[in-house]
Every structure is written in C-alpha cells, then in structure tokens.
C-alpha cells in the first residue's frame, strides 16, 4: 500500500474519532440541559451510565413514563423530576380530553395547561385565553369552552327564575349574581357582603328565599339536636323554631314556651332547656358575675338550691374581700345579708349593727360599719330635705363623722343659727360641728363651737365632754379632767367619759402622746384605767 493511501486512511479515522468526540460532547451538553429543565441536577452520572438520560428524553418528547421508571425516580430521590412527570401525564390526559393533542409542548409551564385546568373545573376563560386557543388553531378546544358557557348560561337563567332574580339586567356569566345564586342552590349560607349586594340590586325576593332556606336548614338541625324530629311542621315560621333558637342562646324558657311544649308533648326539650340554662347560670357564677333577681327566682322555682348556694358562697367571698372581712371561718349569716343590703344601698338594722360591734364581730371602724354610717347620714340628709325636721341635722352630722367624712358634717352644720329658736338644738348642732373640727385637728374652731354650745345650753353635758376631749388632744390632761368632771355633774356617766377617753386613745396617731396620756391616767387611777396599760406597752415596744 502506498504512503499516500495510508495517509488518507489515517485521516478518515482521525475525522471519525473527532466526530464521535464532538457527538459525545453534544450529548453530555444536552443531558445537562435536560437535567436543569426537569429539576434533576443533583444526579451525578453521565448520560452513558445512567437511565436518567433516556427517561428525560421520553419526557421531552411527550411520552409517558412506565411504572418502573417512576419507581426509579423515587428510589434515586428525584422527587421534583417525578412531580414534573406526573404533571406532564396530567397535561397529556387533559389535551386528549379537550381535543388539544396536536399541540406539541407538554411541559407543565405551558399556557395551554393552565387553560385546560380551567376547563376541567368549568371555570370561565378570559378573552385573552380564548383568543390564544383560536390563534393556535385549537378550535375544538375553543368549541368545548363555548359549550360549557352555553350550559352555564342556561343554568344561570334557571337559577334566576328559581330564586326570583329575573329583574336583574346583567345576564352575563361574569355578573356577581351568578355565584351568589349558585351558593344559594348549593345550600350555602350567604355572607354579609353578598346580602348587601343583593340589597343594592333591590333583589329582596331573592334575599327572602335564601334566608327562608337557611332558617329551614337551621330548624332541621335544631330539631335533631333537641330531639324533636317527630314534630311535623318544618317551617321556620313555627313557634318551635323560635323556642329552639332561644335555647341555643342559652336563654330561659318563658311560661308561654313551656305551655307550648307541654301541649305538644315535647317535655324533653323543657328538660334540656332547663339544664342548659342552669349550666349557663353556673358558668356565670364561676366567672365572678352576679345573678339578678329574676335568675335567682328561676333557680328557686326549679329547685336548684345547689346553684343558689354556690352563687351565695361566691358572692360572699367577693363581698368579704370588699368589706375587709378576713376571717376564713366567718359564718355566712348574718354578714352576707348585711353586705347584700349595703350593696343595694339599703339601710341596716341599727340595733343589729350595734350588737355585732358590741360582740366584737364587727369593727366600729371597719368598712361595713363605715358603709352603714354613710347610708344613715344620706338617709337623714334626705329626711331634712323632705320634712325640714331640723333635729335631723345633728344626727346626720354625727353619722358623717362616724363615716370618717367630717367635711360633710361641717357642710351640713354650716347654718345661720339665728334662724333656729331652740337653744338645745343650737347647742346640739354646735357640739357635732365642733367634734367635726376636732376630727380634722382644728382644735381652735372646735373649742369655739364647744363654748358657744355651753352658752346655748349650760346644763347639757355634751359641750363639756367635747371640751375635755379637746384638752386631752392638746396634752392638757388636768384641764381635760376638769371639763369631764363638769360633764359628769351635768348628767354624763362615768362609763361614757371612759368610753370617750378610749376613743381619744384610738384616734390619736402620735405614739408619744398616747404613752404620756396612758402614764397620766394610770398614775391617777391604775384600776379604773387599767385598759390604758395596753397603750403603754405599745409605746414601750415601739421605743425598743
């Protein structure tokens, strides 16, 4: 063989090898593009050594995968690729179903796929989507859409007639009326916005029909819930519907409702309703709310003493906290009734309050006593306005002082005494006014009132008792004893004077003054004033 011939053969072989290398390179590049398109980039094999290349070629050509190929994709973790394959399969099925198989592209991001999915659920196509079908010569697909529209137009007309909406002028399928009527026909309750739209269109008959259907469905559900399915009248106009609606709101049954149910032998509804209402009242109590009188009367009439007792116990606990009664063993009566009356602004039995204070079951300075004194003061003020009875003035003033409101006492006794004839009344007003000044540590005005009261009624011991208290407040105990002695000479009892001295000690905030006064009294008469030792001890303890 000649040398030139050999060179030609070698050149051919070289070209064939270069072609093969180029071809393999092109295939590898194509494989890389397919992996990117079908979300399989994490697969590392070459196109020669992997099944993936041939699977992706099938997908690219619009062919469906076999079950084994799908299993292989799952086994190798190519879930996104498998998902795309399933979408392609669905797309292919839809193209066949809606006469669009001639369209070559089968990738899920195709515009046609979105259109076909709309057709599948009979969703209306936009003008641009419909024109796209025509432009791509998918005329049979476009015809299917037109058939769907024709069916819906017929359906819309039937619904308008069925639900009395024919006076609405917009007959297009894009009208808001069509989906509203579809909702009514599907037994769905209308939303507030849908009802508002119907009202704006003056379609009151449509609204009435929809609401009647809604109430009918609700009535059927309530009859089932309250075991009244044997009741024949299913119309929402039935009185039973109104009764069951009230029960759903946990309202009590009225006498008319009970008679209606008894007459129709629906006594089980009464039992259910009563239990439901009793549970509502019990929940109300547990949430810390108070029952009103009608609710308590209902409990009494239905013999639910257990809930009444629970209500009282819960209310008692609340009132105890409010009125500062901290004793956990405190009995319900009489304190519960007392506090309930105070809450209602009702006056208490004065004798009962005095007895409880005397028995040390109530503190004379406690919140119950103060509330009682305030009510009494307000009562006597009203009596003064109603009757003009001036002797109620010192009484009201005295109660204001006991209620720790001396300002109110000064307000009600700020009078022109020249218009009052009786000297004893003038004296009584001045004494209580002076005592109010003393409560506010205005001892000068307090003394002025006391001395004027002495002038108006020299034989009354009360002004002298007031002067004695003022002297003790000033620390002038000898002068205080003088005035107390004058009070005794005018009818004051020794026990009353001692009680006044105890009140002085209780109201004095200065520990040193109490200590000093206690030492004075014990030195004077240790037996009579033995109670003062407790104040002496307190002062000594505070000094340690």
PDB file of C-alpha atoms in Angstrom, residues 182-339:
ATOM      1  CA  UNK A 182     -75.016  29.081  42.917  1.00  0.00           C
ATOM      2  CA  UNK A 183     -74.285  29.405  46.642  1.00  0.00           C
ATOM      3  CA  UNK A 184     -77.978  29.525  47.449  1.00  0.00           C
ATOM      4  CA  UNK A 185     -78.605  26.469  45.279  1.00  0.00           C
ATOM      5  CA  UNK A 186     -75.706  24.628  46.943  1.00  0.00           C
ATOM      6  CA  UNK A 187     -77.371  25.266  50.330  1.00  0.00           C
ATOM      7  CA  UNK A 188     -74.578  27.555  51.488  1.00  0.00           C
ATOM      8  CA  UNK A 189     -75.433  30.481  53.751  1.00  0.00           C
ATOM      9  CA  UNK A 190     -74.922  33.882  52.173  1.00  0.00           C
ATOM     10  CA  UNK A 191     -72.204  36.157  53.521  1.00  0.00           C
ATOM     11  CA  UNK A 192     -72.942  39.656  54.751  1.00  0.00           C
ATOM     12  CA  UNK A 193     -71.312  41.168  51.642  1.00  0.00           C
ATOM     13  CA  UNK A 194     -73.480  39.004  49.349  1.00  0.00           C
ATOM     14  CA  UNK A 195     -76.645  40.076  51.150  1.00  0.00           C
ATOM     15  CA  UNK A 196     -75.546  43.715  50.926  1.00  0.00           C
ATOM     16  CA  UNK A 197     -75.016  43.327  47.160  1.00  0.00           C
ATOM     17  CA  UNK A 198     -78.482  41.806  46.707  1.00  0.00           C
ATOM     18  CA  UNK A 199     -79.986  44.661  48.712  1.00  0.00           C
ATOM     19  CA  UNK A 200     -78.218  47.197  46.497  1.00  0.00           C
ATOM     20  CA  UNK A 201     -79.723  45.453  43.451  1.00  0.00           C
ATOM     21  CA  UNK A 202     -83.172  45.542  45.137  1.00  0.00           C
ATOM     22  CA  UNK A 203     -83.472  41.751  44.911  1.00  0.00           C
ATOM     23  CA  UNK A 204     -85.472  41.473  48.134  1.00  0.00           C
ATOM     24  CA  UNK A 205     -87.346  38.357  46.949  1.00  0.00           C
ATOM     25  CA  UNK A 206     -84.052  36.542  46.405  1.00  0.00           C
ATOM     26  CA  UNK A 207     -82.874  37.515  49.889  1.00  0.00           C
ATOM     27  CA  UNK A 208     -86.146  36.306  51.426  1.00  0.00           C
ATOM     28  CA  UNK A 209     -85.892  32.925  49.663  1.00  0.00           C
ATOM     29  CA  UNK A 210     -82.247  32.493  50.708  1.00  0.00           C
ATOM     30  CA  UNK A 211     -82.980  33.366  54.325  1.00  0.00           C
ATOM     31  CA  UNK A 212     -86.010  31.097  54.407  1.00  0.00           C
ATOM     32  CA  UNK A 213     -83.896  28.189  53.106  1.00  0.00           C
ATOM     33  CA  UNK A 214     -81.160  28.977  55.630  1.00  0.00           C
ATOM     34  CA  UNK A 215     -83.644  29.044  58.506  1.00  0.00           C
ATOM     35  CA  UNK A 216     -85.244  25.818  57.287  1.00  0.00           C
ATOM     36  CA  UNK A 217     -81.841  24.098  57.371  1.00  0.00           C
ATOM     37  CA  UNK A 218     -81.117  25.542  60.799  1.00  0.00           C
ATOM     38  CA  UNK A 219     -84.524  24.438  62.105  1.00  0.00           C
ATOM     39  CA  UNK A 220     -83.918  20.889  60.858  1.00  0.00           C
ATOM     40  CA  UNK A 221     -80.542  20.805  62.644  1.00  0.00           C
ATOM     41  CA  UNK A 222     -82.076  22.168  65.865  1.00  0.00           C
ATOM     42  CA  UNK A 223     -84.925  19.638  65.788  1.00  0.00           C
ATOM     43  CA  UNK A 224     -82.335  16.881  65.522  1.00  0.00           C
ATOM     44  CA  UNK A 225     -80.208  18.365  68.324  1.00  0.00           C
ATOM     45  CA  UNK A 226     -83.145  18.828  70.704  1.00  0.00           C
ATOM     46  CA  UNK A 227     -84.777  15.502  69.856  1.00  0.00           C
ATOM     47  CA  UNK A 228     -87.864  16.965  68.198  1.00  0.00           C
ATOM     48  CA  UNK A 229     -87.635  15.234  64.811  1.00  0.00           C
ATOM     49  CA  UNK A 230     -91.182  13.847  65.182  1.00  0.00           C
ATOM     50  CA  UNK A 231     -92.553  17.386  65.116  1.00  0.00           C
ATOM     51  CA  UNK A 232     -94.107  17.665  61.662  1.00  0.00           C
ATOM     52  CA  UNK A 233     -94.007  21.399  60.963  1.00  0.00           C
ATOM     53  CA  UNK A 234     -90.588  22.087  59.381  1.00  0.00           C
ATOM     54  CA  UNK A 235     -91.346  25.705  58.501  1.00  0.00           C
ATOM     55  CA  UNK A 236     -89.122  28.308  60.172  1.00  0.00           C
ATOM     56  CA  UNK A 237     -92.318  30.238  60.898  1.00  0.00           C
ATOM     57  CA  UNK A 238     -93.147  27.609  63.506  1.00  0.00           C
ATOM     58  CA  UNK A 239     -93.080  28.791  67.143  1.00  0.00           C
ATOM     59  CA  UNK A 240     -90.894  25.783  67.945  1.00  0.00           C
ATOM     60  CA  UNK A 241     -88.133  27.270  65.770  1.00  0.00           C
ATOM     61  CA  UNK A 242     -88.176  30.461  67.867  1.00  0.00           C
ATOM     62  CA  UNK A 243     -88.018  28.408  71.063  1.00  0.00           C
ATOM     63  CA  UNK A 244     -85.053  26.341  69.897  1.00  0.00           C
ATOM     64  CA  UNK A 245     -83.259  29.487  68.728  1.00  0.00           C
ATOM     65  CA  UNK A 246     -83.626  30.978  72.196  1.00  0.00           C
ATOM     66  CA  UNK A 247     -82.304  27.771  73.746  1.00  0.00           C
ATOM     67  CA  UNK A 248     -79.230  27.985  71.505  1.00  0.00           C
ATOM     68  CA  UNK A 249     -78.535  31.406  73.031  1.00  0.00           C
ATOM     69  CA  UNK A 250     -78.833  29.807  76.496  1.00  0.00           C
ATOM     70  CA  UNK A 251     -81.931  31.844  77.315  1.00  0.00           C
ATOM     71  CA  UNK A 252     -84.501  30.514  79.746  1.00  0.00           C
ATOM     72  CA  UNK A 253     -87.836  29.173  78.582  1.00  0.00           C
ATOM     73  CA  UNK A 254     -90.754  31.502  79.168  1.00  0.00           C
ATOM     74  CA  UNK A 255     -94.098  30.342  80.531  1.00  0.00           C
ATOM     75  CA  UNK A 256     -95.667  30.570  77.062  1.00  0.00           C
ATOM     76  CA  UNK A 257     -92.860  28.438  75.605  1.00  0.00           C
ATOM     77  CA  UNK A 258     -93.240  25.792  78.315  1.00  0.00           C
ATOM     78  CA  UNK A 259     -97.003  25.595  77.761  1.00  0.00           C
ATOM     79  CA  UNK A 260     -96.440  25.240  74.004  1.00  0.00           C
ATOM     80  CA  UNK A 261     -94.005  22.361  74.526  1.00  0.00           C
ATOM     81  CA  UNK A 262     -96.175  20.609  77.115  1.00  0.00           C
ATOM     82  CA  UNK A 263     -99.212  20.789  74.864  1.00  0.00           C
ATOM     83  CA  UNK A 264     -97.264  19.052  72.086  1.00  0.00           C
ATOM     84  CA  UNK A 265     -95.663  16.545  74.487  1.00  0.00           C
ATOM     85  CA  UNK A 266     -92.169  17.926  73.844  1.00  0.00           C
ATOM     86  CA  UNK A 267     -91.245  17.744  77.514  1.00  0.00           C
ATOM     87  CA  UNK A 268     -87.726  16.503  76.771  1.00  0.00           C
ATOM     88  CA  UNK A 269     -86.967  19.894  75.237  1.00  0.00           C
ATOM     89  CA  UNK A 270     -88.028  21.527  78.513  1.00  0.00           C
ATOM     90  CA  UNK A 271     -85.615  19.318  80.438  1.00  0.00           C
ATOM     91  CA  UNK A 272     -82.772  20.012  78.007  1.00  0.00           C
ATOM     92  CA  UNK A 273     -83.527  23.742  78.057  1.00  0.00           C
ATOM     93  CA  UNK A 274     -83.609  23.896  81.842  1.00  0.00           C
ATOM     94  CA  UNK A 275     -80.312  22.051  82.161  1.00  0.00           C
ATOM     95  CA  UNK A 276     -78.743  24.299  79.556  1.00  0.00           C
ATOM     96  CA  UNK A 277     -79.930  27.455  81.321  1.00  0.00           C
ATOM     97  CA  UNK A 278     -78.833  26.124  84.723  1.00  0.00           C
ATOM     98  CA  UNK A 279     -75.368  25.450  83.275  1.00  0.00           C
ATOM     99  CA  UNK A 280     -75.291  28.997  81.876  1.00  0.00           C
ATOM    100  CA  UNK A 281     -76.088  30.466  85.299  1.00  0.00           C
ATOM    101  CA  UNK A 282     -73.468  28.264  86.947  1.00  0.00           C
ATOM    102  CA  UNK A 283     -70.853  29.402  84.422  1.00  0.00           C
ATOM    103  CA  UNK A 284     -71.827  32.996  85.051  1.00  0.00           C
ATOM    104  CA  UNK A 285     -71.219  32.488  88.785  1.00  0.00           C
ATOM    105  CA  UNK A 286     -67.854  30.813  88.205  1.00  0.00           C
ATOM    106  CA  UNK A 287     -66.783  33.780  86.082  1.00  0.00           C
ATOM    107  CA  UNK A 288     -67.421  36.045  89.059  1.00  0.00           C
ATOM    108  CA  UNK A 289     -70.643  37.591  87.727  1.00  0.00           C
ATOM    109  CA  UNK A 290     -73.650  38.207  89.949  1.00  0.00           C
ATOM    110  CA  UNK A 291     -77.084  36.734  89.312  1.00  0.00           C
ATOM    111  CA  UNK A 292     -80.018  39.112  89.090  1.00  0.00           C
ATOM    112  CA  UNK A 293     -83.276  38.617  90.962  1.00  0.00           C
ATOM    113  CA  UNK A 294     -85.110  37.016  88.031  1.00  0.00           C
ATOM    114  CA  UNK A 295     -82.320  34.449  87.642  1.00  0.00           C
ATOM    115  CA  UNK A 296     -82.404  33.630  91.350  1.00  0.00           C
ATOM    116  CA  UNK A 297     -86.205  33.319  91.188  1.00  0.00           C
ATOM    117  CA  UNK A 298     -85.834  30.863  88.288  1.00  0.00           C
ATOM    118  CA  UNK A 299     -83.409  28.762  90.346  1.00  0.00           C
ATOM    119  CA  UNK A 300     -85.833  28.754  93.278  1.00  0.00           C
ATOM    120  CA  UNK A 301     -88.775  27.780  91.075  1.00  0.00           C
ATOM    121  CA  UNK A 302     -86.761  24.960  89.511  1.00  0.00           C
ATOM    122  CA  UNK A 303     -85.421  23.756  92.879  1.00  0.00           C
ATOM    123  CA  UNK A 304     -81.772  24.410  92.057  1.00  0.00           C
ATOM    124  CA  UNK A 305     -80.720  25.229  95.607  1.00  0.00           C
ATOM    125  CA  UNK A 306     -77.256  23.871  94.803  1.00  0.00           C
ATOM    126  CA  UNK A 307     -76.638  26.717  92.349  1.00  0.00           C
ATOM    127  CA  UNK A 308     -78.198  29.281  94.710  1.00  0.00           C
ATOM    128  CA  UNK A 309     -75.807  28.188  97.466  1.00  0.00           C
ATOM    129  CA  UNK A 310     -72.873  28.326  95.040  1.00  0.00           C
ATOM    130  CA  UNK A 311     -73.902  31.851  94.000  1.00  0.00           C
ATOM    131  CA  UNK A 312     -74.140  32.977  97.620  1.00  0.00           C
ATOM    132  CA  UNK A 313     -70.775  31.474  98.538  1.00  0.00           C
ATOM    133  CA  UNK A 314     -69.025  33.073  95.561  1.00  0.00           C
ATOM    134  CA  UNK A 315     -70.739  36.414  96.211  1.00  0.00           C
ATOM    135  CA  UNK A 316     -69.941  36.170  99.926  1.00  0.00           C
ATOM    136  CA  UNK A 317     -66.245  35.669  99.137  1.00  0.00           C
ATOM    137  CA  UNK A 318     -66.267  38.741  96.873  1.00  0.00           C
ATOM    138  CA  UNK A 319     -68.060  40.874  99.465  1.00  0.00           C
ATOM    139  CA  UNK A 320     -65.749  39.726 102.262  1.00  0.00           C
ATOM    140  CA  UNK A 321     -62.773  40.981 100.286  1.00  0.00           C
ATOM    141  CA  UNK A 322     -64.533  44.249  99.517  1.00  0.00           C
ATOM    142  CA  UNK A 323     -65.537  44.907 103.139  1.00  0.00           C
ATOM    143  CA  UNK A 324     -62.292  43.684 104.671  1.00  0.00           C
ATOM    144  CA  UNK A 325     -63.617  40.588 106.482  1.00  0.00           C
ATOM    145  CA  UNK A 326     -60.575  38.318 106.516  1.00  0.00           C
ATOM    146  CA  UNK A 327     -61.743  35.630 108.970  1.00  0.00           C
ATOM    147  CA  UNK A 328     -61.960  32.404 106.879  1.00  0.00           C
ATOM    148  CA  UNK A 329     -64.352  30.880 109.438  1.00  0.00           C
ATOM    149  CA  UNK A 330     -66.805  33.783 109.275  1.00  0.00           C
ATOM    150  CA  UNK A 331     -70.358  32.481 109.013  1.00  0.00           C
ATOM    151  CA  UNK A 332     -72.491  33.339 106.017  1.00  0.00           C
ATOM    152  CA  UNK A 333     -75.263  34.803 108.154  1.00  0.00           C
ATOM    153  CA  UNK A 334     -75.924  37.483 109.178  1.00  0.00           C
ATOM    154  CA  UNK A 335     -72.970  39.045 107.381  1.00  0.00           C
ATOM    155  CA  UNK A 336     -73.982  38.055 103.864  1.00  0.00           C
ATOM    156  CA  UNK A 337     -77.424  39.658 104.167  1.00  0.00           C
ATOM    157  CA  UNK A 338     -75.852  42.742 105.720  1.00  0.00           C
ATOM    158  CA  UNK A 339     -73.380  43.188 102.878  1.00  0.00           C
TER     159      UNK A 339
END
